[in-house]
Amino acid sequence: MILSFDLDDTLISNKFELEKTNFLQRILGIECLRKGTIDLFKELKKQKHQIYIYTTSHRSESRIKWMFYSYGIAVDYVINQQKHQQKLRNTNIYSSKFPTVFNIDIHVDDSMGVEAEGKKYGFKTIIISETDKNWTQTILKKI
């Protein structure tokens, strides 16, 4: 199964507990990941899922991949705002995310708006709250 994850306020934020960073990450200004991300991604890989990052930010693909690599996590594919816009350019779809066009089975996000888009355009979402202390279990149970 292909799972995609949003970045801002889903995996990256100062609103929830964060993974520990090392000296090199701090020096290089690597963004801090939500606590539990490393173990969750390792478990998903163990279960043979592919992990995509699907963000509406303009961060470069290499920056995103390097951030996860610095935590010992390899992501399979990165979709940023540029790739999203390019893929949807000649369609009549006006959605902030459209995982189906990238063959994504389930998209994980924090936005209720993305959940509404999923219902409208027929893609599956798992919406997690910044206050959900058991967010990784929420995801594992729903997939």
Coordinates of N, CA, C and O in Angstrom, one line a residue:
M1 N 0.8 -1.2 0.0 CA 0.0 0.0 0.0 C 0.9 1.2 0.0 O 1.9 1.3 0.6
I2 N 0.5 2.3 -0.7 CA 1.2 3.5 -0.7 C 0.5 4.5 0.2 O -0.7 4.8 0.1
L3 N 1.2 5.0 1.2 CA 0.7 6.0 2.2 C 1.4 7.3 2.0 O 2.6 7.3 1.8
S4 N 0.7 8.4 2.0 CA 1.4 9.7 1.9 C 1.1 10.5 3.2 O 0.0 10.3 3.8
F5 N 2.0 11.3 3.5 CA 1.9 12.1 4.8 C 2.2 13.6 4.4 O 3.1 13.9 3.7
D6 N 1.3 14.4 5.0 CA 1.5 15.9 4.9 C 2.6 16.2 5.9 O 2.9 15.5 6.8
L7 N 3.3 17.4 5.6 CA 4.3 17.8 6.6 C 3.8 18.8 7.6 O 3.8 18.5 8.8
D8 N 3.5 20.0 7.2 CA 3.2 21.1 8.1 C 1.9 20.8 9.0 O 0.9 20.5 8.5
D9 N 2.1 20.8 10.3 CA 1.1 20.6 11.3 C 0.7 19.1 11.4 O -0.2 18.8 12.2
T10 N 1.3 18.2 10.6 CA 1.0 16.8 10.7 C 2.3 16.1 11.2 O 2.3 15.5 12.2
L11 N 3.4 16.3 10.5 CA 4.7 15.8 11.0 C 5.7 16.8 11.5 O 6.6 16.5 12.2
I12 N 5.5 18.1 11.1 CA 6.4 19.1 11.5 C 5.5 20.3 12.2 O 4.6 20.8 11.5
S13 N 5.9 20.6 13.4 CA 5.2 21.7 14.1 C 5.8 21.9 15.4 O 6.5 21.0 15.9
N14 N 5.6 23.0 16.0 CA 6.0 23.2 17.4 C 4.9 23.0 18.4 O 4.9 23.3 19.6
K15 N 3.7 22.5 17.9 CA 2.5 22.3 18.7 C 2.5 20.9 19.4 O 1.6 20.7 20.1
F16 N 3.4 20.0 19.1 CA 3.4 18.7 19.7 C 4.9 18.3 20.0 O 5.8 19.0 19.6
E17 N 5.0 17.2 20.8 CA 6.3 16.7 21.2 C 7.1 16.3 20.0 O 6.5 15.7 19.0
L18 N 8.4 16.5 20.0 CA 9.2 16.3 18.8 C 10.3 15.2 19.0 O 10.6 14.9 20.2
E19 N 10.7 14.6 17.9 CA 11.8 13.6 18.0 C 13.1 14.3 18.5 O 13.2 15.5 18.3
K20 N 14.0 13.6 19.1 CA 15.2 14.2 19.5 C 16.1 14.5 18.3 O 16.0 13.7 17.3
T21 N 16.8 15.5 18.3 CA 17.7 15.9 17.2 C 19.2 15.7 17.7 O 19.5 15.9 18.9
N22 N 20.1 15.5 16.7 CA 21.5 15.4 17.1 C 22.2 16.7 16.7 O 21.6 17.6 16.2
F23 N 23.4 16.8 17.1 CA 24.2 18.0 16.9 C 24.2 18.5 15.4 O 24.0 19.6 15.1
L24 N 24.5 17.5 14.5 CA 24.5 17.8 13.1 C 23.2 18.4 12.6 O 23.2 19.3 11.8
Q25 N 22.1 17.8 13.0 CA 20.8 18.2 12.6 C 20.5 19.7 13.0 O 20.0 20.5 12.3
R26 N 20.9 20.0 14.3 CA 20.8 21.3 14.8 C 21.6 22.3 14.0 O 21.2 23.4 13.7
I27 N 22.9 22.0 13.7 CA 23.8 22.8 13.0 C 23.3 23.1 11.6 O 23.3 24.2 11.1
L28 N 22.7 22.1 10.9 CA 22.2 22.2 9.6 C 20.8 22.8 9.5 O 20.3 23.0 8.4
G29 N 20.2 23.0 10.6 CA 18.8 23.5 10.6 C 17.8 22.6 10.1 O 16.8 23.0 9.5
I30 N 18.0 21.3 10.3 CA 17.0 20.3 9.9 C 15.7 20.5 10.8 O 15.8 20.6 12.0
E31 N 14.6 20.4 10.1 CA 13.3 20.6 10.8 C 13.1 19.4 11.7 O 13.4 18.2 11.4
C32 N 12.4 19.6 12.8 CA 12.2 18.6 13.8 C 10.9 17.8 13.5 O 9.9 18.5 13.2
L33 N 10.9 16.5 13.6 CA 9.8 15.7 13.3 C 9.0 15.4 14.5 O 9.5 15.3 15.6
R34 N 7.7 15.2 14.3 CA 6.8 14.8 15.4 C 7.3 13.5 16.1 O 7.7 12.6 15.4
K35 N 7.2 13.5 17.4 CA 7.6 12.3 18.1 C 6.8 11.1 17.7 O 5.6 11.2 17.7
G36 N 7.4 10.0 17.4 CA 6.8 8.8 16.9 C 6.9 8.6 15.5 O 6.7 7.5 15.0
T37 N 7.3 9.6 14.7 CA 7.5 9.5 13.3 C 8.5 8.4 12.9 O 8.2 7.6 12.0
I38 N 9.6 8.4 13.5 CA 10.7 7.4 13.2 C 10.1 6.0 13.4 O 10.2 5.2 12.4
D39 N 9.6 5.7 14.5 CA 9.1 4.3 14.8 C 7.9 4.0 13.9 O 7.9 2.8 13.4
L40 N 7.0 4.9 13.6 CA 5.9 4.7 12.7 C 6.4 4.3 11.3 O 6.0 3.3 10.7
F41 N 7.3 5.1 10.8 CA 7.8 4.9 9.4 C 8.6 3.6 9.3 O 8.4 2.8 8.3
K42 N 9.3 3.2 10.4 CA 10.0 1.9 10.4 C 9.0 0.8 10.4 O 9.2 -0.2 9.7
E43 N 8.0 0.9 11.2 CA 6.9 -0.1 11.2 C 6.2 -0.2 9.9 O 6.0 -1.4 9.4
L44 N 5.9 0.9 9.3 CA 5.2 0.8 8.0 C 6.1 0.2 6.9 O 5.6 -0.6 6.1
K45 N 7.4 0.5 6.9 CA 8.4 -0.1 6.0 C 8.4 -1.7 6.3 O 8.5 -2.5 5.3
K46 N 8.4 -2.0 7.5 CA 8.5 -3.4 7.9 C 7.3 -4.2 7.4 O 7.3 -5.3 7.0
Q47 N 6.1 -3.5 7.3 CA 4.9 -4.0 6.8 C 4.8 -3.9 5.3 O 3.8 -4.2 4.7
K48 N 5.9 -3.5 4.7 CA 6.0 -3.4 3.2 C 5.2 -2.3 2.5 O 4.9 -2.4 1.4
H49 N 4.9 -1.2 3.3 CA 4.2 -0.1 2.7 C 5.2 0.9 2.1 O 6.3 0.9 2.6
Q50 N 4.8 1.6 1.1 CA 5.6 2.7 0.6 C 5.2 4.0 1.2 O 4.0 4.2 1.5
I51 N 6.2 4.8 1.5 CA 5.9 6.1 2.2 C 6.2 7.2 1.3 O 7.3 7.4 0.8
Y52 N 5.2 8.0 1.0 CA 5.3 9.3 0.2 C 5.1 10.5 1.2 O 4.4 10.4 2.1
I53 N 5.8 11.6 0.8 CA 5.5 12.8 1.5 C 4.7 13.7 0.5 O 5.2 13.8 -0.7
Y54 N 3.6 14.2 0.9 CA 2.8 15.0 0.0 C 2.5 16.3 0.7 O 1.7 16.4 1.6
T55 N 3.2 17.4 0.3 CA 3.1 18.7 0.9 C 2.8 19.8 -0.1 O 3.1 19.7 -1.2
T56 N 2.0 20.8 0.4 CA 1.8 21.9 -0.5 C 2.8 23.0 -0.3 O 2.7 24.1 -0.8
S57 N 3.9 22.7 0.4 CA 5.0 23.6 0.6 C 5.9 23.6 -0.7 O 5.8 22.8 -1.5
H58 N 6.7 24.6 -0.7 CA 7.6 24.8 -1.9 C 9.0 24.3 -1.5 O 10.0 24.6 -2.2
R59 N 9.1 23.5 -0.4 CA 10.4 22.9 -0.1 C 10.8 22.0 -1.3 O 10.0 21.4 -1.9
S60 N 12.1 21.9 -1.5 CA 12.6 21.1 -2.6 C 12.5 19.6 -2.2 O 12.6 19.3 -1.0
E61 N 12.4 18.8 -3.2 CA 12.4 17.3 -3.0 C 13.7 16.9 -2.2 O 13.6 16.1 -1.3
S62 N 14.8 17.4 -2.6 CA 16.1 17.0 -2.0 C 16.1 17.4 -0.5 O 16.6 16.7 0.3
R63 N 15.6 18.6 -0.2 CA 15.6 19.1 1.2 C 14.7 18.2 2.0 O 15.1 17.8 3.2
I64 N 13.6 17.8 1.5 CA 12.7 16.9 2.3 C 13.3 15.5 2.4 O 13.3 15.0 3.6
K65 N 13.8 15.0 1.4 CA 14.5 13.6 1.5 C 15.6 13.7 2.5 O 15.8 12.7 3.3
W66 N 16.4 14.7 2.4 CA 17.6 14.8 3.3 C 17.1 14.9 4.8 O 17.7 14.3 5.7
M67 N 16.0 15.7 5.0 CA 15.5 15.8 6.4 C 15.2 14.4 7.0 O 15.6 14.1 8.0
F68 N 14.5 13.6 6.2 CA 14.1 12.3 6.7 C 15.3 11.4 6.8 O 15.4 10.6 7.7
Y69 N 16.2 11.5 5.8 CA 17.4 10.7 5.9 C 18.2 10.9 7.1 O 18.8 10.0 7.7
S70 N 18.2 12.2 7.5 CA 19.0 12.6 8.7 C 18.5 11.9 10.0 O 19.2 11.8 11.0
Y71 N 17.2 11.5 9.9 CA 16.6 10.7 11.0 C 16.7 9.2 10.8 O 16.1 8.4 11.6
G72 N 17.3 8.8 9.7 CA 17.4 7.3 9.5 C 16.2 6.8 8.7 O 16.0 5.6 8.8
I73 N 15.5 7.6 8.1 CA 14.3 7.2 7.4 C 14.4 7.5 5.9 O 14.8 8.6 5.5
A74 N 14.1 6.5 5.1 CA 14.1 6.7 3.6 C 12.6 6.9 3.2 O 11.8 6.0 3.5
V75 N 12.3 7.9 2.5 CA 10.9 8.0 1.9 C 11.0 7.7 0.5 O 12.0 7.9 -0.2
D76 N 9.9 7.1 0.0 CA 10.0 6.5 -1.4 C 9.7 7.6 -2.5 O 10.2 7.5 -3.6
Y77 N 9.0 8.7 -2.1 CA 8.7 9.7 -3.1 C 8.2 10.9 -2.4 O 7.6 10.9 -1.4
V78 N 8.5 12.1 -3.0 CA 8.1 13.4 -2.5 C 7.3 14.1 -3.5 O 7.7 14.3 -4.7
I79 N 6.2 14.6 -3.1 CA 5.3 15.5 -3.9 C 5.3 16.8 -3.2 O 4.8 16.9 -2.1
N80 N 5.8 17.8 -3.8 CA 5.7 19.2 -3.3 C 4.7 20.0 -4.1 O 4.1 19.5 -5.0
Q81 N 4.6 21.3 -3.8 CA 3.6 22.1 -4.5 C 3.8 22.1 -6.0 O 2.9 22.1 -6.8
Q82 N 5.1 22.2 -6.4 CA 5.4 22.3 -7.9 C 4.9 21.0 -8.6 O 4.2 21.1 -9.6
K83 N 5.2 19.8 -8.0 CA 4.7 18.6 -8.7 C 3.2 18.4 -8.7 O 2.6 18.0 -9.6
H84 N 2.6 18.9 -7.6 CA 1.1 18.8 -7.5 C 0.5 19.7 -8.5 O -0.4 19.2 -9.3
Q85 N 1.0 20.9 -8.7 CA 0.4 21.8 -9.7 C 0.6 21.3 -11.1 O -0.3 21.4 -11.9
Q86 N 1.8 20.8 -11.3 CA 2.1 20.3 -12.7 C 1.2 19.1 -13.0 O 0.7 19.0 -14.2
K87 N 1.0 18.2 -12.1 CA 0.2 17.0 -12.4 C -1.3 17.4 -12.6 O -2.0 16.8 -13.4
L88 N -1.8 18.4 -11.9 CA -3.2 18.8 -12.0 C -3.5 19.9 -13.0 O -4.7 20.3 -13.2
R89 N -2.5 20.4 -13.6 CA -2.6 21.6 -14.5 C -3.7 21.4 -15.5 O -4.5 22.4 -15.8
N90 N -3.8 20.3 -16.2 CA -4.8 20.2 -17.3 C -6.0 19.4 -16.9 O -6.6 18.7 -17.7
T91 N -6.4 19.5 -15.6 CA -7.6 18.8 -15.1 C -8.6 19.8 -14.6 O -8.3 21.0 -14.5
N92 N -9.7 19.3 -14.3 CA -10.8 20.2 -13.7 C -10.8 20.0 -12.2 O -11.9 20.1 -11.7
I93 N -9.7 19.5 -11.7 CA -9.7 19.2 -10.2 C -9.0 20.4 -9.5 O -7.9 20.8 -9.8
Y94 N -9.8 21.0 -8.5 CA -9.2 22.1 -7.7 C -9.2 21.6 -6.3 O -10.1 21.9 -5.5
S95 N -8.1 21.0 -5.9 CA -8.0 20.4 -4.6 C -6.6 20.6 -4.1 O -5.6 20.6 -4.9
S96 N -6.4 20.9 -2.8 CA -5.1 21.2 -2.3 C -4.2 19.9 -2.3 O -3.0 20.0 -2.4
K97 N -4.9 18.8 -2.3 CA -4.2 17.5 -2.4 C -5.1 16.6 -3.3 O -6.3 16.7 -3.2
F98 N -4.5 15.8 -4.1 CA -5.2 14.8 -4.9 C -4.4 13.5 -5.0 O -3.8 13.3 -6.1
P99 N -4.3 12.7 -3.9 CA -3.4 11.6 -3.9 C -3.7 10.5 -5.0 O -2.7 9.9 -5.4
T100 N -4.9 10.4 -5.5 CA -5.2 9.4 -6.5 C -4.4 9.5 -7.7 O -4.0 8.5 -8.3
V101 N -4.1 10.8 -8.2 CA -3.3 11.0 -9.4 C -1.8 10.5 -9.2 O -1.2 10.3 -10.2
F102 N -1.4 10.3 -8.0 CA -0.1 9.8 -7.7 C -0.1 8.3 -7.2 O 0.9 7.8 -6.7
N103 N -1.3 7.6 -7.4 CA -1.5 6.2 -7.1 C -1.3 6.0 -5.6 O -1.0 4.9 -5.1
I104 N -1.7 7.0 -4.8 CA -1.6 6.9 -3.3 C -2.9 6.3 -2.8 O -4.0 6.7 -3.2
D105 N -2.8 5.3 -1.9 CA -4.0 4.6 -1.4 C -4.6 5.4 -0.2 O -5.9 5.5 -0.2
I106 N -3.8 5.9 0.7 CA -4.3 6.7 1.8 C -3.4 7.9 2.1 O -2.2 7.7 2.1
H107 N -4.0 9.0 2.3 CA -3.2 10.2 2.7 C -3.5 10.6 4.1 O -4.6 10.7 4.6
V108 N -2.4 10.8 4.9 CA -2.5 11.2 6.3 C -2.2 12.7 6.4 O -1.2 13.2 5.9
D109 N -3.2 13.4 7.1 CA -3.1 14.9 7.1 C -3.7 15.4 8.4 O -4.4 14.6 9.1
D110 N -3.6 16.6 8.7 CA -4.2 17.2 9.9 C -5.4 18.0 9.5 O -6.2 18.4 10.4
S111 N -5.6 18.3 8.3 CA -6.6 19.3 7.8 C -8.0 18.6 7.6 O -8.1 17.7 6.7
M112 N -9.0 19.2 8.2 CA -10.4 18.8 7.9 C -10.8 19.2 6.5 O -11.6 18.5 5.9
G113 N -10.2 20.2 6.0 CA -10.4 20.6 4.6 C -10.0 19.5 3.6 O -10.6 19.2 2.6
V114 N -8.8 18.9 3.9 CA -8.3 17.8 3.1 C -9.3 16.6 3.2 O -9.6 15.9 2.2
E115 N -9.8 16.4 4.4 CA -10.8 15.3 4.6 C -12.0 15.6 3.7 O -12.5 14.7 3.0
A116 N -12.5 16.8 3.7 CA -13.6 17.2 2.8 C -13.3 17.0 1.3 O -14.2 16.5 0.6
E117 N -12.1 17.4 0.9 CA -11.7 17.1 -0.5 C -11.7 15.7 -0.8 O -12.0 15.3 -1.9
G118 N -11.2 14.8 0.2 CA -11.2 13.4 0.0 C -12.6 12.9 -0.3 O -12.8 12.0 -1.2
K119 N -13.6 13.4 0.5 CA -15.0 12.9 0.3 C -15.5 13.4 -1.1 O -16.2 12.7 -1.8
K120 N -15.2 14.6 -1.5 CA -15.6 15.2 -2.7 C -15.0 14.5 -3.9 O -15.7 14.2 -4.9
Y121 N -13.7 14.2 -3.9 CA -13.0 13.6 -5.0 C -12.7 12.1 -4.9 O -12.1 11.6 -5.8
G122 N -13.2 11.5 -3.8 CA -13.1 10.1 -3.7 C -11.7 9.5 -3.3 O -11.4 8.4 -3.8
F123 N -11.0 10.2 -2.5 CA -9.7 9.6 -2.0 C -9.8 9.4 -0.5 O -10.5 10.1 0.2
K124 N -9.1 8.4 0.0 CA -9.1 8.1 1.4 C -8.1 8.9 2.2 O -7.0 9.1 1.8
T125 N -8.5 9.3 3.4 CA -7.7 10.1 4.3 C -7.8 9.5 5.7 O -8.7 8.9 6.1
I126 N -6.7 9.8 6.4 CA -6.7 9.6 7.8 C -6.3 11.0 8.4 O -5.2 11.5 8.1
I127 N -7.2 11.6 9.2 CA -7.0 12.9 9.7 C -6.6 12.7 11.2 O -7.3 12.1 12.0
I128 N -5.4 13.3 11.5 CA -4.9 13.2 12.9 C -4.8 14.6 13.5 O -4.5 15.5 12.8
S129 N -5.1 14.6 14.8 CA -5.1 15.9 15.5 C -3.7 16.1 16.1 O -3.0 15.1 16.5
E130 N -3.4 17.4 16.3 CA -2.1 17.7 16.9 C -2.1 17.3 18.4 O -1.1 17.1 19.0
T131 N -3.3 17.1 19.0 CA -3.4 16.7 20.4 C -3.5 15.2 20.6 O -3.5 14.8 21.7
D132 N -3.5 14.4 19.5 CA -3.6 13.0 19.6 C -2.3 12.4 20.0 O -1.3 12.3 19.2
K133 N -2.2 12.0 21.3 CA -0.9 11.5 21.8 C -0.6 10.1 21.2 O 0.5 9.6 21.2
N134 N -1.7 9.4 20.8 CA -1.5 8.0 20.2 C -1.7 8.1 18.7 O -2.3 7.1 18.1
W135 N -1.3 9.1 18.1 CA -1.5 9.3 16.6 C -0.9 8.2 15.8 O -1.5 7.8 14.8
T136 N 0.2 7.6 16.2 CA 0.8 6.5 15.4 C -0.1 5.3 15.5 O -0.3 4.6 14.4
Q137 N -0.7 5.0 16.6 CA -1.6 3.9 16.7 C -2.9 4.2 16.0 O -3.5 3.2 15.4
T138 N -3.4 5.4 15.9 CA -4.5 5.8 15.2 C -4.3 5.4 13.7 O -5.2 4.8 13.1
I139 N -3.1 5.7 13.2 CA -2.8 5.4 11.8 C -2.7 3.9 11.6 O -3.3 3.4 10.6
L140 N -2.0 3.2 12.4 CA -1.8 1.8 12.2 C -3.1 1.0 12.3 O -3.3 0.1 11.5
K141 N -4.0 1.5 13.2 CA -5.3 0.8 13.3 C -6.2 1.1 12.0 O -6.9 0.2 11.6
K142 N -6.1 2.2 11.4 CA -6.9 2.6 10.3 C -6.4 2.0 9.0 O -7.2 1.9 8.0
I143 N -5.1 1.7 8.9 CA -4.7 1.1 7.6 C -4.9 -0.4 7.7 O -4.9 -1.1 6.7

